[in-house]
Amino acid sequence: MGENTGNHLPHNQVFDLSLDMPTQGGSEWFGDNGRLKRTGNVWTASAYIITAAMGPGVLSLAWATAQLGWIVGPTFIFVFSFVTYYTSTLLAACYRSGDPVNRSTNYTYMDAVRSNLGGAKVKLCGLVQYLNLFGVAIGYTIASSISMMAIERSNCFHSSGGKNPCHMNRSLYTIGFGVAEIILSQIPDFHQLWWLSIVAAVMSFAYSTIGLGLGIAKIAKTGTFRGSLTGISIGTVTKTQKIWTGFQALGDIAFAYSYSIILVEIQDTVKSPPSEEKIMKKASLVSVGVTTLFYMLCGCVGYAAFGDSSPKNLLTGFGFYNPYWLLDIANAAIVIHHVGAYQVFCQPLFAFIEKQAAARFPDSDFITKEIKIPIPGCRPFSLNLFRLVWRTGFVIITTVISMLLPLFNGVFGLLGARGYWQLTVYYPVEMYIAQKKIPKWSMKWLCLQILSFACLAITIAAAAGSIAGVVLDLKSYKPFATNY
């Protein structure tokens, strides 16, 4: 597989609105292959990863820890972090494939699978990856609308002195989030998302720190360090419920680490030398280290503060009521973060559809023509009519589905369980074995297969628990009438 031309510049050609003439690759903004020049580094790659990782998953970790207890909860957070970092280094080695002299570049996760494994595994990978990205977009839309509603509800409680039950419907908030994403979805590709990613990463630190601070304050105020070694006690829940919620908690932790599906696309934004592999290994170490520290702190401090009554969402589950203005800031930070994370996750899906359309209809101006709108002092804005129509339609679909679904942990647990093993563990392991030609039944091959099988077993358990959670939540749910 040779150098790809990318989805955003069919025929190595763009159209400059100011000149109305095609411009070939090799300009100030584009390389000789017609693709945008890569300008990323360790810090921008880390920002992308942190934006993708520290989403709504971090806020459910106190609840997840409560289901598993002081021993199993933190242990699994650490295990998932180690496995994710290790397999991320394997995946980083797959960005380039072939012999050292004639190495081809894999611009997407599917390209890497195609180069190293081929066959039906490519189609299966694409199906799992893009379905997961679609699901994540829905999840972020749901979570954002809940956070926006939490701001209004917090203010309502404060103004009424707690006398008003403050019931409200989240449909308007969901639509508002969708409108924002329609506008931002016109950013052509990953390369031009760096600023939004950095803002989103800062916001993730902000709301995680606020949640952590409020948990510490609650512990200091009550003088009680809650929780137990085995998690939520029998009596509070039945034995069967404890098993299912324990499995669901594993899915929530998996979701918190399910960002490998866009690592290859992030790697394609960094410049070299040094090699892209070295940069991504450093970025993975930085981002996994930072996110795991916050995960551990938020999960453990939240559990210590609330014990068995830990809310499913630390900031919108109304474990905290005051100071209400600080909760408003935290939830606003969640919304801003989710706005950016939505784009980071959806860009690979956008690129795939647009590349397929351009390949199928190469002579269609509606699909392939890029109109360059000059912006003084900045890179020209690229307007494409197909991109405008299809991405708008995509956002509308995810918004409508989000209005049909409530925010239950089962959704995030199921997303994490469905994609974690295949995309974070199985494919990186199999591609690494194929690329390095590791002999079958050798010690290294056996160790890698044991790692993959163990993660598969955890994934199956997490999926079962998450499905049980979804079924339970659906019993008291009415579409388009999700009130809080």
Short mmCIF file of C-alpha atoms in Angstrom, two decimals:
data_model
loop_
_atom_site.label_atom_id
_atom_site.label_comp_id
_atom_site.label_asym_id
_atom_site.label_seq_id
_atom_site.Cartn_x
_atom_site.Cartn_y
_atom_site.Cartn_z
CA MET A 1 0.00 0.00 0.00
CA GLY A 2 1.58 3.26 -1.06
CA GLU A 3 1.06 6.85 -0.03
CA ASN A 4 -2.60 7.82 0.12
CA THR A 5 -3.82 11.17 -1.05
CA GLY A 6 -6.26 11.57 1.82
CA ASN A 7 -9.94 12.22 1.72
CA HIS A 8 -9.89 15.98 1.71
CA LEU A 9 -7.92 16.59 -1.50
CA PRO A 10 -9.16 14.38 -4.33
CA HIS A 11 -6.86 14.44 -7.37
CA ASN A 12 -4.29 16.48 -5.38
CA GLN A 13 -6.35 19.48 -6.32
CA VAL A 14 -8.08 22.29 -4.48
CA PHE A 15 -9.84 25.39 -5.75
CA ASP A 16 -8.86 28.84 -4.57
CA LEU A 17 -11.89 31.15 -4.48
CA SER A 18 -9.71 34.22 -4.94
CA LEU A 19 -8.11 32.83 -8.12
CA ASP A 20 -10.74 30.35 -9.26
CA MET A 21 -7.85 28.14 -10.34
CA PRO A 22 -6.75 24.71 -9.14
CA THR A 23 -3.70 24.71 -6.90
CA GLN A 24 -1.35 21.70 -6.81
CA GLY A 25 0.22 20.21 -3.68
CA GLY A 26 3.53 21.55 -2.39
CA SER A 27 2.31 24.98 -1.29
CA GLU A 28 2.81 26.69 2.07
CA TRP A 29 0.07 24.54 3.59
CA PHE A 30 0.39 21.29 1.60
CA GLY A 31 3.15 18.77 1.00
CA ASP A 32 4.26 17.31 -2.31
CA ASN A 33 1.73 14.48 -1.98
CA GLY A 34 -1.16 16.95 -1.78
CA ARG A 35 -1.85 16.28 1.91
CA LEU A 36 -1.76 18.94 4.57
CA LYS A 37 1.69 19.30 6.08
CA ARG A 38 1.97 17.61 9.45
CA THR A 39 2.85 20.10 12.19
CA GLY A 40 1.94 18.20 15.38
CA ASN A 41 4.27 17.24 18.22
CA VAL A 42 4.22 15.36 21.53
CA TRP A 43 2.10 18.03 23.21
CA THR A 44 -0.55 18.39 20.51
CA ALA A 45 -0.82 14.59 20.24
CA SER A 46 -1.14 14.38 24.04
CA ALA A 47 -3.88 17.02 23.94
CA TYR A 48 -5.80 14.99 21.33
CA ILE A 49 -5.52 11.84 23.44
CA ILE A 50 -6.48 13.55 26.71
CA THR A 51 -9.44 15.17 24.97
CA ALA A 52 -10.55 11.75 23.75
CA ALA A 53 -9.86 9.96 27.03
CA MET A 54 -11.07 12.30 29.78
CA GLY A 55 -14.70 12.41 28.83
CA PRO A 56 -17.84 11.41 30.74
CA GLY A 57 -16.08 8.21 31.76
CA VAL A 58 -14.05 9.95 34.49
CA LEU A 59 -17.22 11.14 36.23
CA SER A 60 -18.62 7.60 36.53
CA LEU A 61 -15.49 6.13 38.13
CA ALA A 62 -16.60 6.88 41.70
CA TRP A 63 -19.72 4.80 41.03
CA ALA A 64 -17.62 2.10 39.35
CA THR A 65 -15.25 1.98 42.33
CA ALA A 66 -18.25 1.73 44.67
CA GLN A 67 -19.44 -1.40 42.85
CA LEU A 68 -16.02 -3.07 42.99
CA GLY A 69 -14.55 -1.89 46.31
CA TRP A 70 -11.21 -0.54 47.44
CA ILE A 71 -9.17 -3.50 46.21
CA VAL A 72 -10.71 -4.49 42.88
CA GLY A 73 -11.73 -0.96 41.73
CA PRO A 74 -8.32 0.80 41.78
CA THR A 75 -6.64 -2.44 40.63
CA PHE A 76 -8.73 -2.59 37.46
CA ILE A 77 -8.19 1.12 36.75
CA PHE A 78 -4.44 0.48 36.91
CA VAL A 79 -4.69 -2.73 34.84
CA PHE A 80 -6.69 -1.01 32.10
CA SER A 81 -4.21 1.89 32.04
CA PHE A 82 -1.21 -0.46 31.71
CA VAL A 83 -2.84 -2.57 28.99
CA THR A 84 -3.95 0.56 27.09
CA TYR A 85 -0.48 2.11 27.21
CA TYR A 86 1.23 -1.13 26.15
CA THR A 87 -1.10 -1.79 23.23
CA SER A 88 -0.85 1.90 22.22
CA THR A 89 2.91 1.41 21.76
CA LEU A 90 2.19 -1.65 19.59
CA LEU A 91 -0.27 0.37 17.53
CA ALA A 92 2.22 3.23 17.12
CA ALA A 93 4.61 0.81 15.42
CA CYS A 94 1.94 0.06 12.80
CA TYR A 95 1.77 3.62 11.41
CA ARG A 96 4.41 2.59 8.88
CA SER A 97 4.61 -0.91 7.44
CA GLY A 98 6.80 -2.84 5.02
CA ASP A 99 10.56 -3.21 4.92
CA PRO A 100 12.86 -0.45 6.29
CA VAL A 101 13.64 0.87 2.78
CA ASN A 102 10.19 0.82 1.16
CA ARG A 103 7.89 1.62 4.06
CA SER A 104 4.33 2.71 3.35
CA THR A 105 2.34 5.09 5.52
CA ASN A 106 -0.97 4.06 7.11
CA TYR A 107 -3.04 7.20 7.58
CA THR A 108 -5.97 5.52 9.37
CA TYR A 109 -6.62 2.61 11.69
CA MET A 110 -8.21 0.66 8.82
CA ASP A 111 -5.16 1.34 6.62
CA ALA A 112 -2.94 -0.17 9.33
CA VAL A 113 -5.14 -3.28 9.58
CA ARG A 114 -5.23 -3.58 5.77
CA SER A 115 -1.43 -3.40 5.49
CA ASN A 116 -0.65 -5.81 8.32
CA LEU A 117 -3.57 -8.26 8.38
CA GLY A 118 -5.76 -7.79 5.31
CA GLY A 119 -8.75 -9.93 4.37
CA ALA A 120 -12.05 -9.90 6.22
CA LYS A 121 -10.40 -8.42 9.31
CA VAL A 122 -10.25 -5.05 7.56
CA LYS A 123 -14.01 -4.90 7.04
CA LEU A 124 -14.69 -6.14 10.57
CA CYS A 125 -12.33 -3.52 11.97
CA GLY A 126 -14.04 -0.75 10.01
CA LEU A 127 -17.49 -1.90 11.11
CA VAL A 128 -16.53 -1.98 14.80
CA GLN A 129 -14.53 1.25 14.68
CA TYR A 130 -17.10 3.39 12.90
CA LEU A 131 -20.06 1.99 14.82
CA ASN A 132 -18.19 2.79 18.01
CA LEU A 133 -17.43 6.33 16.83
CA PHE A 134 -21.10 6.78 15.96
CA GLY A 135 -22.06 5.55 19.42
CA VAL A 136 -19.53 7.82 21.13
CA ALA A 137 -21.00 10.82 19.28
CA ILE A 138 -24.42 9.93 20.68
CA GLY A 139 -22.95 9.43 24.15
CA TYR A 140 -21.28 12.85 24.15
CA THR A 141 -24.49 14.50 22.98
CA ILE A 142 -26.47 12.89 25.80
CA ALA A 143 -23.86 13.75 28.43
CA SER A 144 -23.63 17.37 27.28
CA SER A 145 -27.39 17.92 27.42
CA ILE A 146 -27.44 16.49 30.95
CA SER A 147 -24.68 18.88 32.03
CA MET A 148 -26.49 21.87 30.53
CA MET A 149 -29.63 20.81 32.34
CA ALA A 150 -27.69 20.36 35.58
CA ILE A 151 -26.68 24.03 35.43
CA GLU A 152 -30.30 25.17 35.17
CA ARG A 153 -31.44 22.70 37.82
CA SER A 154 -28.69 23.78 40.21
CA ASN A 155 -29.70 27.42 39.84
CA CYS A 156 -33.36 26.44 40.26
CA PHE A 157 -32.64 24.62 43.51
CA HIS A 158 -30.62 27.56 44.80
CA SER A 159 -33.21 30.21 43.95
CA SER A 160 -36.09 28.19 45.45
CA GLY A 161 -34.20 27.11 48.53
CA GLY A 162 -34.70 23.49 47.56
CA LYS A 163 -38.50 23.74 47.58
CA ASN A 164 -38.96 23.49 43.80
CA PRO A 165 -38.45 19.94 42.41
CA CYS A 166 -37.13 21.62 39.23
CA HIS A 167 -38.32 19.07 36.67
CA MET A 168 -37.24 19.80 33.12
CA ASN A 169 -36.89 18.24 29.70
CA ARG A 170 -33.49 17.99 28.02
CA SER A 171 -34.62 18.05 24.36
CA LEU A 172 -33.88 21.76 23.87
CA TYR A 173 -30.39 21.32 25.32
CA THR A 174 -29.75 18.36 23.02
CA ILE A 175 -30.79 20.44 20.00
CA GLY A 176 -28.56 23.32 21.11
CA PHE A 177 -25.56 21.01 21.34
CA GLY A 178 -26.39 19.63 17.90
CA VAL A 179 -26.45 23.11 16.36
CA ALA A 180 -22.97 23.82 17.75
CA GLU A 181 -21.67 20.55 16.32
CA ILE A 182 -23.15 21.27 12.89
CA ILE A 183 -21.06 24.45 12.73
CA LEU A 184 -17.85 22.87 14.07
CA SER A 185 -18.21 19.77 11.93
CA GLN A 186 -17.28 21.88 8.90
CA ILE A 187 -13.68 21.99 10.13
CA PRO A 188 -12.24 19.89 7.28
CA ASP A 189 -9.93 17.46 9.09
CA PHE A 190 -7.89 16.43 12.11
CA HIS A 191 -5.01 18.76 11.27
CA GLN A 192 -7.14 21.85 11.87
CA LEU A 193 -8.64 20.66 15.16
CA TRP A 194 -5.56 21.22 17.32
CA TRP A 195 -6.84 24.44 18.92
CA LEU A 196 -10.23 22.94 19.77
CA SER A 197 -8.52 19.88 21.19
CA ILE A 198 -6.30 21.95 23.48
CA VAL A 199 -9.30 23.92 24.76
CA ALA A 200 -11.19 20.67 25.37
CA ALA A 201 -8.22 19.12 27.20
CA VAL A 202 -8.00 22.16 29.52
CA MET A 203 -11.74 21.87 30.22
CA SER A 204 -11.39 18.17 31.09
CA PHE A 205 -8.74 19.04 33.66
CA ALA A 206 -10.97 21.81 35.01
CA TYR A 207 -14.08 19.74 35.72
CA SER A 208 -12.09 16.73 36.94
CA THR A 209 -10.22 18.97 39.38
CA ILE A 210 -13.47 20.54 40.61
CA GLY A 211 -15.04 17.12 41.16
CA LEU A 212 -11.91 16.00 42.99
CA GLY A 213 -11.84 19.16 45.13
CA LEU A 214 -15.50 18.83 46.09
CA GLY A 215 -14.95 15.21 47.09
CA ILE A 216 -12.00 16.13 49.30
CA ALA A 217 -14.04 18.96 50.86
CA LYS A 218 -16.90 16.55 51.64
CA ILE A 219 -14.54 14.09 53.29
CA ALA A 220 -12.99 16.91 55.35
CA LYS A 221 -16.43 18.22 56.38
CA THR A 222 -17.87 14.87 57.47
CA GLY A 223 -14.60 13.53 58.82
CA THR A 224 -15.60 10.15 57.40
CA PHE A 225 -13.69 8.02 54.94
CA ARG A 226 -16.41 5.80 53.47
CA GLY A 227 -16.32 2.66 51.42
CA SER A 228 -15.32 -0.96 51.98
CA LEU A 229 -12.85 -3.47 50.60
CA THR A 230 -15.56 -5.38 48.71
CA GLY A 231 -17.70 -2.48 47.46
CA ILE A 232 -21.41 -1.86 47.75
CA SER A 233 -22.88 -4.05 50.48
CA ILE A 234 -25.42 -6.83 50.08
CA GLY A 235 -28.67 -5.42 51.43
CA THR A 236 -28.21 -2.14 49.64
CA VAL A 237 -28.40 -4.32 46.52
CA THR A 238 -29.13 -8.01 46.02
CA LYS A 239 -26.39 -10.54 45.24
CA THR A 240 -27.52 -10.69 41.62
CA GLN A 241 -27.56 -6.90 41.29
CA LYS A 242 -24.07 -6.70 42.78
CA ILE A 243 -22.74 -9.10 40.17
CA TRP A 244 -24.34 -7.22 37.26
CA THR A 245 -23.34 -3.75 38.49
CA GLY A 246 -19.81 -5.04 39.11
CA PHE A 247 -19.60 -6.19 35.50
CA GLN A 248 -21.09 -2.88 34.34
CA ALA A 249 -18.43 -1.03 36.34
CA LEU A 250 -15.77 -2.85 34.32
CA GLY A 251 -17.46 -1.57 31.16
CA ASP A 252 -17.39 2.00 32.52
CA ILE A 253 -13.64 1.72 33.19
CA ALA A 254 -13.11 0.25 29.71
CA PHE A 255 -15.04 3.17 28.19
CA ALA A 256 -12.75 5.60 30.04
CA TYR A 257 -9.79 4.04 28.19
CA SER A 258 -11.44 3.47 24.79
CA TYR A 259 -9.59 6.01 22.68
CA SER A 260 -7.26 3.74 20.67
CA ILE A 261 -9.77 3.85 17.81
CA ILE A 262 -8.38 7.25 16.79
CA LEU A 263 -4.70 6.87 17.72
CA VAL A 264 -3.49 6.21 14.16
CA GLU A 265 -5.37 9.29 12.92
CA ILE A 266 -3.77 11.34 15.73
CA GLN A 267 -0.35 9.94 14.80
CA ASP A 268 -0.91 11.18 11.25
CA THR A 269 -0.91 14.78 12.55
CA VAL A 270 2.64 14.73 13.96
CA LYS A 271 5.69 15.81 12.02
CA SER A 272 8.98 13.93 11.81
CA PRO A 273 11.85 13.63 12.63
CA PRO A 274 11.96 12.18 15.24
CA SER A 275 9.89 9.28 13.98
CA GLU A 276 6.14 9.33 14.42
CA GLU A 277 6.39 6.12 16.43
CA LYS A 278 8.71 7.70 19.02
CA ILE A 279 6.52 10.77 19.32
CA MET A 280 3.34 8.72 19.82
CA LYS A 281 4.98 6.50 22.43
CA LYS A 282 5.91 9.61 24.42
CA ALA A 283 2.47 11.15 23.90
CA SER A 284 0.80 7.91 25.02
CA LEU A 285 2.96 7.78 28.15
CA VAL A 286 2.17 11.40 29.03
CA SER A 287 -1.56 11.14 28.36
CA VAL A 288 -2.10 7.73 29.96
CA GLY A 289 -0.11 8.82 33.01
CA VAL A 290 -2.07 12.05 33.41
CA THR A 291 -5.50 10.51 32.79
CA THR A 292 -4.83 7.55 35.09
CA LEU A 293 -3.79 9.90 37.89
CA PHE A 294 -7.08 11.79 37.54
CA TYR A 295 -9.05 8.56 37.17
CA MET A 296 -7.57 7.15 40.36
CA LEU A 297 -8.12 10.37 42.30
CA CYS A 298 -11.69 10.98 41.07
CA GLY A 299 -12.72 7.35 41.51
CA CYS A 300 -11.19 6.88 44.95
CA VAL A 301 -12.00 10.31 46.41
CA GLY A 302 -15.57 10.13 45.09
CA TYR A 303 -16.03 6.70 46.64
CA ALA A 304 -14.48 7.83 49.94
CA ALA A 305 -16.88 10.80 50.02
CA PHE A 306 -20.11 8.95 49.18
CA GLY A 307 -19.51 5.25 49.82
CA ASP A 308 -22.34 2.99 48.65
CA SER A 309 -24.39 6.04 47.56
CA SER A 310 -21.81 7.23 45.01
CA PRO A 311 -23.73 8.85 42.11
CA LYS A 312 -23.45 7.51 38.57
CA ASN A 313 -22.18 10.93 37.49
CA LEU A 314 -20.15 12.78 40.10
CA LEU A 315 -21.19 16.28 38.96
CA THR A 316 -24.64 15.83 37.43
CA GLY A 317 -25.88 13.10 39.76
CA PHE A 318 -26.37 15.71 42.49
CA GLY A 319 -24.02 14.18 44.97
CA PHE A 320 -22.98 17.81 45.46
CA TYR A 321 -25.36 20.79 45.76
CA ASN A 322 -23.03 23.57 46.89
CA PRO A 323 -21.32 25.76 46.06
CA TYR A 324 -23.76 25.85 43.19
CA TRP A 325 -21.73 28.37 41.16
CA LEU A 326 -18.72 26.03 41.19
CA LEU A 327 -20.92 23.18 39.98
CA ASP A 328 -22.15 25.47 37.20
CA ILE A 329 -18.54 26.14 36.15
CA ALA A 330 -17.75 22.41 36.22
CA ASN A 331 -20.76 21.49 34.10
CA ALA A 332 -20.02 24.30 31.64
CA ALA A 333 -16.47 22.89 31.33
CA ILE A 334 -17.97 19.44 30.65
CA VAL A 335 -20.07 20.86 27.81
CA ILE A 336 -17.11 22.68 26.23
CA HIS A 337 -14.97 19.56 26.52
CA HIS A 338 -17.65 17.40 24.92
CA VAL A 339 -18.02 19.88 22.04
CA GLY A 340 -14.35 19.33 21.19
CA ALA A 341 -14.27 15.60 21.95
CA TYR A 342 -17.24 15.02 19.63
CA GLN A 343 -15.21 16.45 16.75
CA VAL A 344 -12.03 14.56 17.67
CA PHE A 345 -13.88 11.24 17.64
CA CYS A 346 -15.99 11.93 14.55
CA GLN A 347 -13.21 13.11 12.23
CA PRO A 348 -12.08 9.56 11.28
CA LEU A 349 -15.68 8.65 10.41
CA PHE A 350 -16.14 11.87 8.43
CA ALA A 351 -12.89 11.21 6.55
CA PHE A 352 -13.81 7.61 5.73
CA ILE A 353 -17.19 8.46 4.21
CA GLU A 354 -15.78 11.39 2.21
CA LYS A 355 -12.89 9.31 0.90
CA GLN A 356 -15.24 6.55 -0.22
CA ALA A 357 -17.56 9.04 -1.92
CA ALA A 358 -14.63 10.70 -3.75
CA ALA A 359 -13.36 7.31 -4.95
CA ARG A 360 -16.79 6.27 -6.19
CA PHE A 361 -17.66 9.58 -7.89
CA PRO A 362 -14.28 11.16 -8.81
CA ASP A 363 -15.80 13.45 -11.48
CA SER A 364 -18.53 14.92 -9.30
CA ASP A 365 -17.84 18.56 -8.40
CA PHE A 366 -20.44 18.29 -5.64
CA ILE A 367 -18.27 15.66 -3.91
CA THR A 368 -14.70 16.52 -4.88
CA LYS A 369 -14.52 20.27 -5.43
CA GLU A 370 -12.82 22.14 -2.59
CA ILE A 371 -13.54 25.86 -2.65
CA LYS A 372 -10.77 27.74 -0.86
CA ILE A 373 -12.06 30.81 0.95
CA PRO A 374 -9.15 33.12 1.84
CA ILE A 375 -8.86 34.28 5.46
CA PRO A 376 -6.28 37.05 6.05
CA GLY A 377 -3.34 35.77 8.09
CA CYS A 378 -4.75 32.25 8.35
CA ARG A 379 -4.96 29.08 6.33
CA PRO A 380 -7.74 29.38 3.73
CA PHE A 381 -11.02 27.81 4.78
CA SER A 382 -11.96 24.81 2.65
CA LEU A 383 -15.65 24.59 1.73
CA ASN A 384 -17.00 21.38 0.21
CA LEU A 385 -20.71 20.99 -0.57
CA PHE A 386 -20.80 17.24 0.04
CA ARG A 387 -19.06 17.71 3.39
CA LEU A 388 -21.54 20.43 4.30
CA VAL A 389 -24.58 18.25 3.53
CA TRP A 390 -23.38 14.89 4.84
CA ARG A 391 -21.83 16.10 8.09
CA THR A 392 -24.90 18.20 8.86
CA GLY A 393 -27.08 15.15 8.27
CA PHE A 394 -24.83 13.04 10.53
CA VAL A 395 -25.09 15.51 13.41
CA ILE A 396 -28.87 15.70 13.01
CA ILE A 397 -29.14 11.90 13.18
CA THR A 398 -26.98 11.63 16.32
CA THR A 399 -28.97 14.47 17.91
CA VAL A 400 -32.33 12.81 17.25
CA ILE A 401 -31.12 9.44 18.56
CA SER A 402 -29.73 11.19 21.66
CA MET A 403 -33.16 12.66 22.31
CA LEU A 404 -34.58 9.13 22.22
CA LEU A 405 -32.14 7.81 24.81
CA PRO A 406 -31.70 8.60 28.49
CA LEU A 407 -28.25 9.00 30.08
CA PHE A 408 -27.62 5.69 31.73
CA ASN A 409 -24.22 4.24 32.62
CA GLY A 410 -25.17 1.13 30.67
CA VAL A 411 -24.78 3.05 27.39
CA PHE A 412 -21.19 4.04 28.19
CA GLY A 413 -20.39 0.64 29.65
CA LEU A 414 -21.71 -1.09 26.54
CA LEU A 415 -19.72 1.24 24.27
CA GLY A 416 -16.58 0.53 26.25
CA ALA A 417 -17.16 -3.21 26.32
CA ARG A 418 -17.99 -3.41 22.62
CA GLY A 419 -14.89 -1.63 21.33
CA TYR A 420 -12.18 -2.02 23.98
CA TRP A 421 -11.01 -5.57 23.32
CA GLN A 422 -11.17 -5.48 19.53
CA LEU A 423 -9.73 -2.03 18.88
CA THR A 424 -7.50 -1.46 21.91
CA VAL A 425 -6.12 -4.99 22.37
CA TYR A 426 -6.89 -7.55 19.63
CA TYR A 427 -5.95 -5.63 16.49
CA PRO A 428 -2.79 -3.97 17.91
CA VAL A 429 -1.60 -7.35 19.19
CA GLU A 430 -2.33 -9.18 15.92
CA MET A 431 -0.78 -6.42 13.78
CA TYR A 432 2.34 -6.36 15.95
CA ILE A 433 2.69 -10.15 15.68
CA ALA A 434 2.32 -9.98 11.89
CA GLN A 435 4.65 -7.01 11.47
CA LYS A 436 7.44 -8.38 13.69
CA LYS A 437 6.88 -11.93 12.37
CA ILE A 438 6.72 -13.36 15.90
CA PRO A 439 6.79 -17.20 15.66
CA LYS A 440 3.59 -18.99 16.64
CA TRP A 441 3.78 -20.70 20.07
CA SER A 442 6.90 -18.76 21.02
CA MET A 443 6.98 -17.30 24.54
CA LYS A 444 6.26 -13.76 23.30
CA TRP A 445 3.41 -14.98 21.09
CA LEU A 446 1.88 -16.89 24.02
CA CYS A 447 2.14 -13.88 26.35
CA LEU A 448 0.44 -11.62 23.82
CA GLN A 449 -2.35 -14.14 23.22
CA ILE A 450 -2.91 -14.58 26.97
CA LEU A 451 -3.20 -10.79 27.31
CA SER A 452 -5.73 -10.68 24.46
CA PHE A 453 -7.78 -13.59 25.84
CA ALA A 454 -7.86 -12.11 29.36
CA CYS A 455 -9.12 -8.77 28.01
CA LEU A 456 -11.75 -10.61 25.93
CA ALA A 457 -13.07 -12.35 29.06
CA ILE A 458 -13.31 -9.01 30.90
CA THR A 459 -15.04 -7.45 27.89
CA ILE A 460 -17.68 -10.21 27.74
CA ALA A 461 -18.44 -9.76 31.44
CA ALA A 462 -18.61 -5.97 31.05
CA ALA A 463 -20.95 -6.26 28.07
CA ALA A 464 -23.29 -8.57 29.99
CA GLY A 465 -23.45 -6.17 32.94
CA SER A 466 -23.99 -3.14 30.73
CA ILE A 467 -26.83 -4.81 28.80
CA ALA A 468 -28.48 -5.61 32.14
CA GLY A 469 -28.14 -1.94 33.12
CA VAL A 470 -29.67 -0.77 29.84
CA VAL A 471 -32.63 -3.13 30.24
CA LEU A 472 -33.21 -1.93 33.80
CA ASP A 473 -33.13 1.76 32.82
CA LEU A 474 -35.46 1.24 29.86
CA LYS A 475 -38.22 -0.01 32.19
CA SER A 476 -38.83 3.52 33.47
CA TYR A 477 -38.10 5.46 30.28
CA LYS A 478 -40.28 7.25 27.74
CA PRO A 479 -38.77 8.48 24.40
CA PHE A 480 -38.54 12.26 23.93
CA ALA A 481 -39.75 12.75 27.49
CA THR A 482 -36.59 12.38 29.52
CA ASN A 483 -37.31 14.60 32.51
CA TYR A 484 -35.07 15.32 35.48
#
